[in-house]
Coordinates of C-alpha atoms and ligand atoms in Angstrom, one line a residue:
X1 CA -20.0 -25.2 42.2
X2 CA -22.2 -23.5 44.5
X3 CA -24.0 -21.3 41.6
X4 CA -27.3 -20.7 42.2
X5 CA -29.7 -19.9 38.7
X6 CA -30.2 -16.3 39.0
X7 CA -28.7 -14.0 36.8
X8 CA -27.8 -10.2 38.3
X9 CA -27.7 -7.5 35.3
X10 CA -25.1 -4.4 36.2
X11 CA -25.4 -1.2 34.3
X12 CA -21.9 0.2 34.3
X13 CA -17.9 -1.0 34.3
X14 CA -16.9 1.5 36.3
X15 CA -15.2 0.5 39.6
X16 CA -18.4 0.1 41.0
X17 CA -19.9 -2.0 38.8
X18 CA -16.7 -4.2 38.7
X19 CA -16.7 -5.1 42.2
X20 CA -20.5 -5.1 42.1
X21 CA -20.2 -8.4 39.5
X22 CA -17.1 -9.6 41.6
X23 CA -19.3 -9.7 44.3
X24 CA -21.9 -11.2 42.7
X25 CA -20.2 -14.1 41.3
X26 CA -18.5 -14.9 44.5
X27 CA -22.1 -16.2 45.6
X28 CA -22.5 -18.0 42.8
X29 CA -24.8 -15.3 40.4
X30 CA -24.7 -15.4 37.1
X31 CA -23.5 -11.8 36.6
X32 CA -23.7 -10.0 32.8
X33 CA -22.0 -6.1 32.9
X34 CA -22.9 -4.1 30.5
X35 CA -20.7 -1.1 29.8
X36 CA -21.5 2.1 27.4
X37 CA -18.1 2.6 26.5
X38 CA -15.4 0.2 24.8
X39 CA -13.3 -0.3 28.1
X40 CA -14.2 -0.3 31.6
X41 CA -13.1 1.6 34.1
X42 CA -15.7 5.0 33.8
X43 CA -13.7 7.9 35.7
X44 CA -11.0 5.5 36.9
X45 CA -9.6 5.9 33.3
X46 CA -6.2 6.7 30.9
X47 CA -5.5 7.1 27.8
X48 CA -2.4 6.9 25.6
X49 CA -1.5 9.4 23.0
X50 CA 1.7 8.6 21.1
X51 CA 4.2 7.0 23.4
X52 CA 2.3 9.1 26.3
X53 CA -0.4 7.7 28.6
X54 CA -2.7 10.2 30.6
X55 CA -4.3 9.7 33.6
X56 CA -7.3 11.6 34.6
X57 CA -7.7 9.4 38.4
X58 CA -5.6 8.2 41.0
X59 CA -4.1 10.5 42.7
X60 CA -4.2 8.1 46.0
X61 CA -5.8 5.1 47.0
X62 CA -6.8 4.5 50.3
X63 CA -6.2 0.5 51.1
X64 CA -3.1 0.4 49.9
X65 CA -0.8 -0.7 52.7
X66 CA -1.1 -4.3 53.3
X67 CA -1.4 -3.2 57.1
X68 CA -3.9 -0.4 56.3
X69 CA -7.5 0.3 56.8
X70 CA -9.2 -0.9 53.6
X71 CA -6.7 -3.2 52.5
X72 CA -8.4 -5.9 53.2
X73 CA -11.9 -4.6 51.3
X74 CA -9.6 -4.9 48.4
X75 CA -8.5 -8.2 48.8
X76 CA -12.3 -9.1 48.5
X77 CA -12.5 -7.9 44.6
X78 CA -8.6 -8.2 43.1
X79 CA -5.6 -9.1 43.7
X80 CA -3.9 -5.7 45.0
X81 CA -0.6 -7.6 46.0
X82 CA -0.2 -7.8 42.6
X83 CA -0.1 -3.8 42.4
X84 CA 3.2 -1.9 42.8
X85 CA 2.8 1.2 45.2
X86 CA 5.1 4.3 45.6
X87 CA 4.5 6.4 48.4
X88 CA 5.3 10.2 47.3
X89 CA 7.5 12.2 49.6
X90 CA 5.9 15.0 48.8
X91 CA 2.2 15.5 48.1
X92 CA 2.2 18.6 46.2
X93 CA 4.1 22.0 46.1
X94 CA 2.3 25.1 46.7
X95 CA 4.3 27.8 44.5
X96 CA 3.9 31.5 44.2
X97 CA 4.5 33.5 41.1
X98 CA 7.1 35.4 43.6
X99 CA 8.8 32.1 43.8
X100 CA 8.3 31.6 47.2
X101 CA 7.1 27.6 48.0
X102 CA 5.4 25.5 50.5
X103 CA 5.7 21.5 50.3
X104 CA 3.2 19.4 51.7
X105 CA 5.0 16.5 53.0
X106 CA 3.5 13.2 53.4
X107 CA 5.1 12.5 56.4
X108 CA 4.2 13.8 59.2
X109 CA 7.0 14.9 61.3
X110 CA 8.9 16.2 57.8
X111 CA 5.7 18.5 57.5
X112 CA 6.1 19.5 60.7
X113 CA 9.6 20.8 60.4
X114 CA 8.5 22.6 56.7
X115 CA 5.6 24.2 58.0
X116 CA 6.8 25.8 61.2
X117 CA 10.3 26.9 59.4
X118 CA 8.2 28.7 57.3
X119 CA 4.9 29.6 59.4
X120 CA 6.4 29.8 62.8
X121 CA 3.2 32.5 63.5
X122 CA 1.0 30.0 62.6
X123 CA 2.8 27.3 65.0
X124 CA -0.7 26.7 67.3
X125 CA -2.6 26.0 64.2
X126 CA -0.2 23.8 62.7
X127 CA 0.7 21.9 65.4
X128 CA -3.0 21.2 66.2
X129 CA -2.9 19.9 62.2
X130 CA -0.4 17.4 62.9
X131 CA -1.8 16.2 65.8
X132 CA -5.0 15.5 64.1
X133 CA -3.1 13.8 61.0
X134 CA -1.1 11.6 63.5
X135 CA -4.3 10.6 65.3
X136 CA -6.3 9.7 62.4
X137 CA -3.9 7.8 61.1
X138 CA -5.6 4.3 62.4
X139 CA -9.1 5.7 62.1
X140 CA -11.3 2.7 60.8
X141 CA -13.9 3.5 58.3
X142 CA -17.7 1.9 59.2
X143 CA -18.3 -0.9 57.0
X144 CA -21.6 0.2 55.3
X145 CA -23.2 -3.6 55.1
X146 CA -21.9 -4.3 58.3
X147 CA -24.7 -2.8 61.1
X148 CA -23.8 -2.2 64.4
X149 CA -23.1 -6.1 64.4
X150 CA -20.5 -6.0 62.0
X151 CA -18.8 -2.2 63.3
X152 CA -19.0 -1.9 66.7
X153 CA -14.9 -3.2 67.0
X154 CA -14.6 -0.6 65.1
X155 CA -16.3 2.0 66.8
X156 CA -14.8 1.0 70.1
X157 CA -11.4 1.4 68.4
X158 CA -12.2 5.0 67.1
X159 CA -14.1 6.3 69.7
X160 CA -11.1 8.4 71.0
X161 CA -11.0 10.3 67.5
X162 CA -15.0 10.8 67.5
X163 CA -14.5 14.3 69.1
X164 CA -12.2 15.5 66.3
X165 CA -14.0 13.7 63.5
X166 CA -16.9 15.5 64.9
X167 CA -15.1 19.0 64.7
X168 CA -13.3 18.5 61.5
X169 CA -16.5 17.1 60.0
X170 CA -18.5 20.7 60.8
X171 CA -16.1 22.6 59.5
X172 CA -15.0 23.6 55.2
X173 CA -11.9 23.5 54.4
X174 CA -12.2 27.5 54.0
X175 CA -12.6 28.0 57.5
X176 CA -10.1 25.2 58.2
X177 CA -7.4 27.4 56.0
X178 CA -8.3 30.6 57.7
X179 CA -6.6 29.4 60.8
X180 CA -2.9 29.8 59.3
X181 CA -1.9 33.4 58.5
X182 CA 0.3 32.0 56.1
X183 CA -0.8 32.5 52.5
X184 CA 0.1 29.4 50.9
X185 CA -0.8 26.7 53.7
X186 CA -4.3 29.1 53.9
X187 CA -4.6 28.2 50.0
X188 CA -3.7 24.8 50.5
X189 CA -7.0 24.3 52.2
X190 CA -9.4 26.7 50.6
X191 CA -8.7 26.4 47.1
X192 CA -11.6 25.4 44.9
X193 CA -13.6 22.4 46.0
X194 CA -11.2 21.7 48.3
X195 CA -12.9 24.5 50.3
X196 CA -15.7 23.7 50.0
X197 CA -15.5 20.1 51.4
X198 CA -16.0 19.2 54.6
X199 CA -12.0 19.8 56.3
X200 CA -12.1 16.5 57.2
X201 CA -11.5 15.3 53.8
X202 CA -8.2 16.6 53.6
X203 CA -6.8 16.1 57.1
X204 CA -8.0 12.1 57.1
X205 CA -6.3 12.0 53.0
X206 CA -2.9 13.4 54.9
X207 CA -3.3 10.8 58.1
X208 CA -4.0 8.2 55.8
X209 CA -0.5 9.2 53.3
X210 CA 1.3 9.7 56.8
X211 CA 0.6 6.1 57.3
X212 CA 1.7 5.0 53.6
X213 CA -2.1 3.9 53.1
X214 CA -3.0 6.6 50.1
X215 CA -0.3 5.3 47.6
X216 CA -0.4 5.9 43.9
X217 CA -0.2 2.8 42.1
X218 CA 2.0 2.3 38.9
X219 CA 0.2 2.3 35.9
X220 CA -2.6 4.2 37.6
X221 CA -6.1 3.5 37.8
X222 CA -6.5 1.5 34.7
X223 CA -3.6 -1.0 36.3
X224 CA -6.2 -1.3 39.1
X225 CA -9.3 -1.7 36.8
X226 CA -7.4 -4.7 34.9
X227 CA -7.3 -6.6 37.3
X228 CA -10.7 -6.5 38.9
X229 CA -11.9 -7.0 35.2
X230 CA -8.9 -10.1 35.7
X231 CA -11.0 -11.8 38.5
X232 CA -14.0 -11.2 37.1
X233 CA -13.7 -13.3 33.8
X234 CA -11.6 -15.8 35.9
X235 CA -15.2 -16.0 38.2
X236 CA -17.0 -16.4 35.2
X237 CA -18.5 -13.3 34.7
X238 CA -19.0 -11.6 31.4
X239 CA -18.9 -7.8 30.7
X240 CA -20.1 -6.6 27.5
X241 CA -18.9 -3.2 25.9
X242 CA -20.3 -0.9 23.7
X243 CA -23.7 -2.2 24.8
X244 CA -25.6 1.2 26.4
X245 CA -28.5 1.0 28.5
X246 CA -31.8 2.4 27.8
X247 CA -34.2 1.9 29.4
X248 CA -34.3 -0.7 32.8
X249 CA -37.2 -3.0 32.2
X250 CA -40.3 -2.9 34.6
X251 CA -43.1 -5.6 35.4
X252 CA -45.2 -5.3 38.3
X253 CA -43.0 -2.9 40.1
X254 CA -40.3 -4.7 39.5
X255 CA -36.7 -4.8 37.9
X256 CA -36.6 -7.9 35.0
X257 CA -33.7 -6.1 33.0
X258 CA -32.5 -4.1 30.5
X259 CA -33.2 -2.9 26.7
X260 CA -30.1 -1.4 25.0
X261 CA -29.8 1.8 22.5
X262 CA -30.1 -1.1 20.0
X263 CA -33.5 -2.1 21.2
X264 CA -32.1 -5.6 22.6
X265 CA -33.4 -6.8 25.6
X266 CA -31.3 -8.5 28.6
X267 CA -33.2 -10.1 31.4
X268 CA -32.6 -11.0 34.9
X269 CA -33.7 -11.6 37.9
X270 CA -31.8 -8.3 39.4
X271 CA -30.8 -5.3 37.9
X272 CA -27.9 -3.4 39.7
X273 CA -26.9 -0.3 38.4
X274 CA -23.9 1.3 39.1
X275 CA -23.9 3.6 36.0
X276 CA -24.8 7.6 36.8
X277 CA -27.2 8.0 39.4
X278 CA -29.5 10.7 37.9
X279 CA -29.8 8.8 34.4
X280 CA -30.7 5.6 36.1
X281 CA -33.5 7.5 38.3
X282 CA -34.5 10.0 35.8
X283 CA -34.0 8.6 32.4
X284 CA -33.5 4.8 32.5
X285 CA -36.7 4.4 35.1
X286 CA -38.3 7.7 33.7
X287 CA -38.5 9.1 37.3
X288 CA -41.0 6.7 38.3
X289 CA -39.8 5.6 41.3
X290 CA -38.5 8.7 43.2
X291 CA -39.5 10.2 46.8
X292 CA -39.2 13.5 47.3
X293 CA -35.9 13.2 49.4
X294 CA -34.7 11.8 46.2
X295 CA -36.0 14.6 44.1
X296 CA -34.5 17.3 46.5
X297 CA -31.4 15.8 46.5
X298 CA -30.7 15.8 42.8
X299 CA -32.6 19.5 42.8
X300 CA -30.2 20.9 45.7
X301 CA -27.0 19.1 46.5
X302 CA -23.9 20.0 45.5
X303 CA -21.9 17.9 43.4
X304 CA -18.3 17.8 42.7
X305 CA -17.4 20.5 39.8
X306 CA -16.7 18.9 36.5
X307 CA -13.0 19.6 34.5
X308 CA -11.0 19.9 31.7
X309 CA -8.0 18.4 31.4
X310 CA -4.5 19.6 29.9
X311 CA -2.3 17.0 29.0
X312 CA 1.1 17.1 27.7
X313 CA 3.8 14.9 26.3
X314 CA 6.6 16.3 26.9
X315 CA 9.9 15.5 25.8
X316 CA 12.3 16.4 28.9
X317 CA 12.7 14.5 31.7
X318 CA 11.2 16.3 35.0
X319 CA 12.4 14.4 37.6
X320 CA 13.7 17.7 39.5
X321 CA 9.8 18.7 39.7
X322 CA 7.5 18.1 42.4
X323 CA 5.2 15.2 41.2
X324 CA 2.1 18.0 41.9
X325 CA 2.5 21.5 41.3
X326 CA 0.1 24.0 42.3
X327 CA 1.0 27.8 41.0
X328 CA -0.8 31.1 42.7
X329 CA -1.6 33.5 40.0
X330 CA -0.9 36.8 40.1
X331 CA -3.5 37.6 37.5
X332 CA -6.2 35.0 37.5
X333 CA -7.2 33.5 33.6
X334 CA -10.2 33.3 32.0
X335 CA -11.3 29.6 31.4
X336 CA -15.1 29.6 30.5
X337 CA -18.0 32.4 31.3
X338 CA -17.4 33.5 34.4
X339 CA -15.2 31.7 35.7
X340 CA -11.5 32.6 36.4
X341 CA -8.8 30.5 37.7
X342 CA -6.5 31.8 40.3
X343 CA -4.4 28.6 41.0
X344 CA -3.2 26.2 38.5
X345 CA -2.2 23.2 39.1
X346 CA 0.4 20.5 37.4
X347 CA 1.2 16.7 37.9
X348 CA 4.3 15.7 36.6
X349 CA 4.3 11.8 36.3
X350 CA 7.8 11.5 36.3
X351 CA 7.2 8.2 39.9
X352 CA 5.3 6.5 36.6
X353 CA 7.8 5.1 34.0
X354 CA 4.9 3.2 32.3
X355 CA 3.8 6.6 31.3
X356 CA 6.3 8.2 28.8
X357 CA 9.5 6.8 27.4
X358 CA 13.2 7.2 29.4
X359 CA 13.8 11.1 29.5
X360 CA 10.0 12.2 28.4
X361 CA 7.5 12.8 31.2
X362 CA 3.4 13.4 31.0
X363 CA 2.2 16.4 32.4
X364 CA -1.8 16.7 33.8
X365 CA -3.3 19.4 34.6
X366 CA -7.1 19.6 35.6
X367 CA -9.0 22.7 35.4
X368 CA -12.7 22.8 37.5
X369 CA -15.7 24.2 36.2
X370 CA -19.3 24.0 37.1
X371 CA -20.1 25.6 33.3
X372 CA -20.9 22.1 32.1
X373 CA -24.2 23.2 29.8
X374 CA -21.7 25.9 28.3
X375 CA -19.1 22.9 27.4
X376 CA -21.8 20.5 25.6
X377 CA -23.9 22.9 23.7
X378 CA -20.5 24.4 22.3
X379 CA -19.4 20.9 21.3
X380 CA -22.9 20.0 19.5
X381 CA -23.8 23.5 18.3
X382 CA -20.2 24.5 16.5
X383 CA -17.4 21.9 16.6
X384 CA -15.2 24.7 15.3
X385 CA -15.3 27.1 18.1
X386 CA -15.6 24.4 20.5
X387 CA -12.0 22.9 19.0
X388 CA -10.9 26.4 19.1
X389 CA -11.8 27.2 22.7
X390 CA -9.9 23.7 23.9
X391 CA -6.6 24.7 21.9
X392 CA -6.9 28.7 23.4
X393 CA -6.9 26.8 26.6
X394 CA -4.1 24.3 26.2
X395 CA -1.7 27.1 24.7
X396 CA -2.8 29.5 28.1
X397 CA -1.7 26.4 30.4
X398 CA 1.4 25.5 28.2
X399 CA 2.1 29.6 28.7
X400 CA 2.2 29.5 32.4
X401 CA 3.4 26.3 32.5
X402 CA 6.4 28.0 30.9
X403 CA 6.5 30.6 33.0
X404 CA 7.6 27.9 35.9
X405 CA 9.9 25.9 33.7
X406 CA 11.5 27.6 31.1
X407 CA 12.0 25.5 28.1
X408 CA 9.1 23.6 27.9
X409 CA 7.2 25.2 25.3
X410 CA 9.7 23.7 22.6
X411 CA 9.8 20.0 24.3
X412 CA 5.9 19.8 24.3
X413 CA 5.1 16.6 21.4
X414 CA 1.7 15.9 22.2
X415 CA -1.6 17.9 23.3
X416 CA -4.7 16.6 24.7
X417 CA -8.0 17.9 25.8
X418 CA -10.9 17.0 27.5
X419 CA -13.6 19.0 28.4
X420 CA -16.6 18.6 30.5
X421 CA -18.3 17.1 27.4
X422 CA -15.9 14.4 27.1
X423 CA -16.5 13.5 30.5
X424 CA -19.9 12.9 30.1
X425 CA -19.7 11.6 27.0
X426 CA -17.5 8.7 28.2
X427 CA -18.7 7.9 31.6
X428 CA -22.4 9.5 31.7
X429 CA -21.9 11.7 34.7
X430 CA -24.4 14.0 35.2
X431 CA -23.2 17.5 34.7
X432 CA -19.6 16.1 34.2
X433 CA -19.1 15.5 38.0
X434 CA -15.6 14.4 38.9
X435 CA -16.5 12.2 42.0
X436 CA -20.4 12.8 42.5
X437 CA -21.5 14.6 45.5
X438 CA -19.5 16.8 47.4
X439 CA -19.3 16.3 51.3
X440 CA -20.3 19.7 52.9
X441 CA -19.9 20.7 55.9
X442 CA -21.7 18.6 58.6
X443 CA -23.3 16.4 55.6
X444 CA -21.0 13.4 56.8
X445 CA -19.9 10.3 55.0
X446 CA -23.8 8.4 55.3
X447 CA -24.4 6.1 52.1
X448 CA -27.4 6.7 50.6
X449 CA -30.5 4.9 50.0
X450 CA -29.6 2.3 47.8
X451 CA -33.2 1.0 46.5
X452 CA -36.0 3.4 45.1
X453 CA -39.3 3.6 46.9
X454 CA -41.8 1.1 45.4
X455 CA -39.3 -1.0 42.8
X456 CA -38.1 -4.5 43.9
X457 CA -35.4 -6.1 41.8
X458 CA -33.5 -3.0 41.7
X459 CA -30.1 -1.9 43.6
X460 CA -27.5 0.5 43.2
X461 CA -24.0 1.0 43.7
X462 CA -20.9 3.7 42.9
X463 CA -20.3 7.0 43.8
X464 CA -24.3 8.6 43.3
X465 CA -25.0 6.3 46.6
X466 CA -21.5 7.4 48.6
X467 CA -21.5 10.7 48.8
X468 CA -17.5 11.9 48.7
X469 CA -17.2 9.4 45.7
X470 CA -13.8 7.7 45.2
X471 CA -12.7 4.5 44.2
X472 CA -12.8 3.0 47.9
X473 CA -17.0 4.1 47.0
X474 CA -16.5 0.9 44.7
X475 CA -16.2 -1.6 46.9
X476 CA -17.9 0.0 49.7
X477 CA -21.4 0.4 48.2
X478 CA -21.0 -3.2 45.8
X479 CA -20.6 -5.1 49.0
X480 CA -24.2 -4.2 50.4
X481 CA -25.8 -4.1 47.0
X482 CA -25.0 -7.6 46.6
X483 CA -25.7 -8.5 50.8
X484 CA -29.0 -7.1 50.3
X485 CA -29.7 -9.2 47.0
X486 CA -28.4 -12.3 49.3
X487 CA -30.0 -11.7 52.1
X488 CA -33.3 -11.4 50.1
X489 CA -33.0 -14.5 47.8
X490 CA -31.6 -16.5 51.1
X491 CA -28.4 -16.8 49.4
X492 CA -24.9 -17.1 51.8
X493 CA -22.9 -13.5 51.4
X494 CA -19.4 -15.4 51.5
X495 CA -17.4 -12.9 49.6
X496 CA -14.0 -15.0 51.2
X497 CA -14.5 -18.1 49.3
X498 CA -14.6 -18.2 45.6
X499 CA -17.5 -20.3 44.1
X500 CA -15.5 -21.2 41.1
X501 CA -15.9 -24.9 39.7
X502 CA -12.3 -26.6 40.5
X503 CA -12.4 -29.4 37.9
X504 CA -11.9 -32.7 39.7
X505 CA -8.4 -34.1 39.2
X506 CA -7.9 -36.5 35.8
X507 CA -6.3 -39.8 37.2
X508 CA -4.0 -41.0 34.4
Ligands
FAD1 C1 -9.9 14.0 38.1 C2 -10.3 13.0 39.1 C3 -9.4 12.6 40.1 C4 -9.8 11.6 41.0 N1 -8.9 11.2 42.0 C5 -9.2 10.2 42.8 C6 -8.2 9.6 43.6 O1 -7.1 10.1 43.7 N2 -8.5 8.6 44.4 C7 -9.8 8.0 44.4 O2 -10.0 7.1 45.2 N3 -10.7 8.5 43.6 C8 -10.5 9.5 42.7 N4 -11.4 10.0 41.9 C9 -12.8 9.5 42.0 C10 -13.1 8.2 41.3 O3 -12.5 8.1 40.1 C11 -14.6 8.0 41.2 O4 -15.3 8.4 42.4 C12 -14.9 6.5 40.9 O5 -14.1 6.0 39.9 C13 -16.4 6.4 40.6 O6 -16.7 5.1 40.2 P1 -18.2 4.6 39.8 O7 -18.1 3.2 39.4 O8 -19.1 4.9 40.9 O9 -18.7 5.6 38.6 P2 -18.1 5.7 37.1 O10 -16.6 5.6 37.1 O11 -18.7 6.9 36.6 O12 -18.7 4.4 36.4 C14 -19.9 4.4 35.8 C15 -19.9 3.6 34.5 O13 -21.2 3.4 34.0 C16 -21.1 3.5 32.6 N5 -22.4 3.9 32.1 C17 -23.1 5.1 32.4 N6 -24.3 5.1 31.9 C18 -24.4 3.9 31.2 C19 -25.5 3.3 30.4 N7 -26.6 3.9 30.2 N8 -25.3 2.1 29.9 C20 -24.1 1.4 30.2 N9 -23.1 1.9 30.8 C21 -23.3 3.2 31.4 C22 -20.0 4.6 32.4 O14 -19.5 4.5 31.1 C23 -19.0 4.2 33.4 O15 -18.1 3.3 33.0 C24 -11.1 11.0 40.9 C25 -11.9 11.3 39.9 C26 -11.5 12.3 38.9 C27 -12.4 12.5 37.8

């Protein structure tokens, strides 16, 4: 076996860290994850209540054709041919209270046809959206450890799309939406964060369904998170839960481990974390290694709002329902201080039969907010009103829920919320953020810096290093976190082979 002595410490089990260790082991590290909570995963996460599972993640994950850009990233960290994919017909439903509907189709041409039978004053715009779908649909992303060496087949291949990468990339998805008259397809693009992202977040998410490369995987995120856990342990790797970092360990300006909330210490040669970016800056290294680009950042950047989430077992099956829902309001609802919703929307996980029993169906429904201080210091300051705030808002959702499908009310079995507080709580995301920063307008795709000015020993990966966040982030930032580790200790990045002892064949 071609393991080599050091030892690589990971703060975090989220997808991040995961791949991060995968990595790690494949060139022969010795590779301990430690994880705050008691399963891995971080946001990429479900949970079961009753015979109902719930999941907060997937939506879509990009990689998932076997043809598809990404794909073979995956291949690097788990076995996705193991995952079952279904590609949705339709994306979501944009529904007024009027009745009146717009699908969003996944594929292209079928859009097409929907959006200019019901927009045909909007027919430039929309046929200039297609267009861009159908041409992004083989746009290669740049491999972040790769250089110019490792991307410029890439580049070559994409440089017809640069010029509309370049335009989408400038512009929100606001001004993107105000090209369409229409009401609904203008929503489709503005609504909440949405919005306020860079438009081509939402065009390349469409070319990349169009192409049956942004499936949802059954079992969700968690199915996923298995099995990179799965090829971990079968590396050799061990991943510890419960075990909360504290403090990372400095010597001489440089990373030698970790102490935990129970004052145990784990050394190493390498520290990695892959845990929230402004508690391993700020808290865990006490802000001792920050530059001021750093410091604005985290002062001025947008991040991703944080959510609650609605979910609902519910004892009907709603196979007749779009698998995503999203209602216009007439009058918009109060969810915390100052902040109304005007849209609401639903996923009906009807395409996921590991998720309720024949005939019952889980129902999601996630509700931004950027009033994250207001959601903790209600849960620590008065558990009552907090509890009583959560159940005003799952009986308003369940109400308009009802107002769409009448019935449901008297099938609903189970009710679950989380609030911004339980986000943090469970993955340690600063201000609850859903998927870290949030791509503005002209901001691009860049990584980050993924070392601190002044401390050696020390990398990170995940989503506070990838602006845009997602599980593709995963992989993406792991593989050069662990390059640069390699290319420092003069250790081969082969991420192809597995260094895992094959015992030598018994002769009997
Ligand atoms: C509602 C929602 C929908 C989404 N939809 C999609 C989608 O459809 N497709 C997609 O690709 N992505 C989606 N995402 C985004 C995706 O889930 C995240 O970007 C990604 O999972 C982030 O992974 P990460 O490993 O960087 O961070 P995290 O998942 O936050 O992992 C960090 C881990 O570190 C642990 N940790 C933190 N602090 C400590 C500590 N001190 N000690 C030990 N452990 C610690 C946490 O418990 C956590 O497990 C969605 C996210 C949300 C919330």
């Amino acid at each position: 076996m071609k393991q080599n002595s050091k030892k690589i410490v990971i703060v975090g089990g989220g997808i991040a860290g995961l791949c991060a260790a995968v990595y790690a082991l494949k060139c022969g590290y010795q590779v301990e994850v430690l994880e705050m909570h008691d399963m891995a995963g971080g946001l990429a996460m479900s949970w079961c209540r009753g015979p109902y599972t719930f999941e907060t993640c997937l939506h879509w994950l990009v990689g998932s054709s076997p043809n598809g850009e990404f794909h073979a990233q995956w291949q690097e960290v788990f076995d996705i041919e193991r995952l079952t994919f279904v590609n949705l017909e339709e994306f979501v439903r944009i529904e007024a209270e009027s009745g009146d509907g717009l699908s969003i189709y996944t594929n292209v041409d079928r859009l097409e046809t929907e959006l200019l039978r019901r927009a045909p004053q909007d027919a430039v715009a929309i046929r200039d959206l297609t267009r861009s779908i159908r041409s992004l649909g083989k746009f290669r992303m740049l491999d972040p450890s790769g250089g110019l060496a490792g991307n410029w087949l890439n580049m070559l291949r994409d440089l017809p799309v640069f010029p509309l990468l370049g335009k989408l990339s400038k512009m929100s998805g606001k001004d993107y939406g105000s090209r369409f008259a229409d009401p609904l397809l203008k929503s489709f693009f503005s609504t909440g964060d949405v919005g306020r992202l860079s438009a081509i977040a939402m065009v390349l998410s469409l070319a990349w369904m169009n192409t049956g490369n942004a499936g949802y995987c059954i079992g969700g995120s968690q199915a996923m998170i298995r099995l990179i856990e799965e090829k971990l342990s079968e590396l050799g790797g061990k991943i510890r839960f419960k075990a909360r970092v504290e403090r990372i360990l400095v010597e001489n300006d440089t990373a030698v481990g970790v102490q935990l909330s129970g004052g145990e210490t784990v050394m190493g040669d390498w520290v990695i974390s892959a845990a929230d970016g402004h508690a391993t800056i700020f808290d865990l290294l006490e802000g001792k290694y920050v530059d001021a680009a750093t410091r604005k950042m985290y002062d001025e950047k947008e991040l991703f709002a944080s959510y609650l989430q609605i979910s609902l077992g519910v004892a009907l099956d709603l196979k007749h329902l779009p698998p995503m829902s999203t209602y216009v309001l007439e009058s918009p609802v109060l969810l915390d201080p100052g902040n109304e919703i005007k849209h609401i929307g639903f996923r009906f996980f009807h395409f996921d039969p590991t998720f309720a029993p024949l005939g019952k169906t889980a129902v999601t429904s996630v509700l931004p907010t950027r009033n994250f201080k207001y959601w903790t210091a209600l849960r620590d300051n008065n558990l009552a009103a907090y509890r009583a705030e959560k159940r005003r808002i799952a009986d308003v959702v369940i109400a308009l829920l009802e107002r769409r499908v009448p019935g449901v009310r008297g099938a609903v079995e189970i009710v679950d919320v989380s609030t911004p507080a339980t986000v943090f709580r469970y993955t340690g995301n600063w201000k609850g953020t859903m998927e870290g920063w949030l791509v503005e307008p002209g901001a691009g795709f860049k990584p980050l810096p993924n070392t601190l000015p002044g401390l050696k020993g020390f990398v990170m990966a995940g989503q506070w290093v990838m602006p845009g966040g997602g599980l593709p982030s995963g992989p993406m930032t792991a593989r050069p976190a662990v390059k640069a580790i390699c290319k420092h200790d003069h250790v081969p990045f082969d991420v192809h082979s597995e260094h895992v002892e094959k015992p030598e064949p018994v002769a009997v």
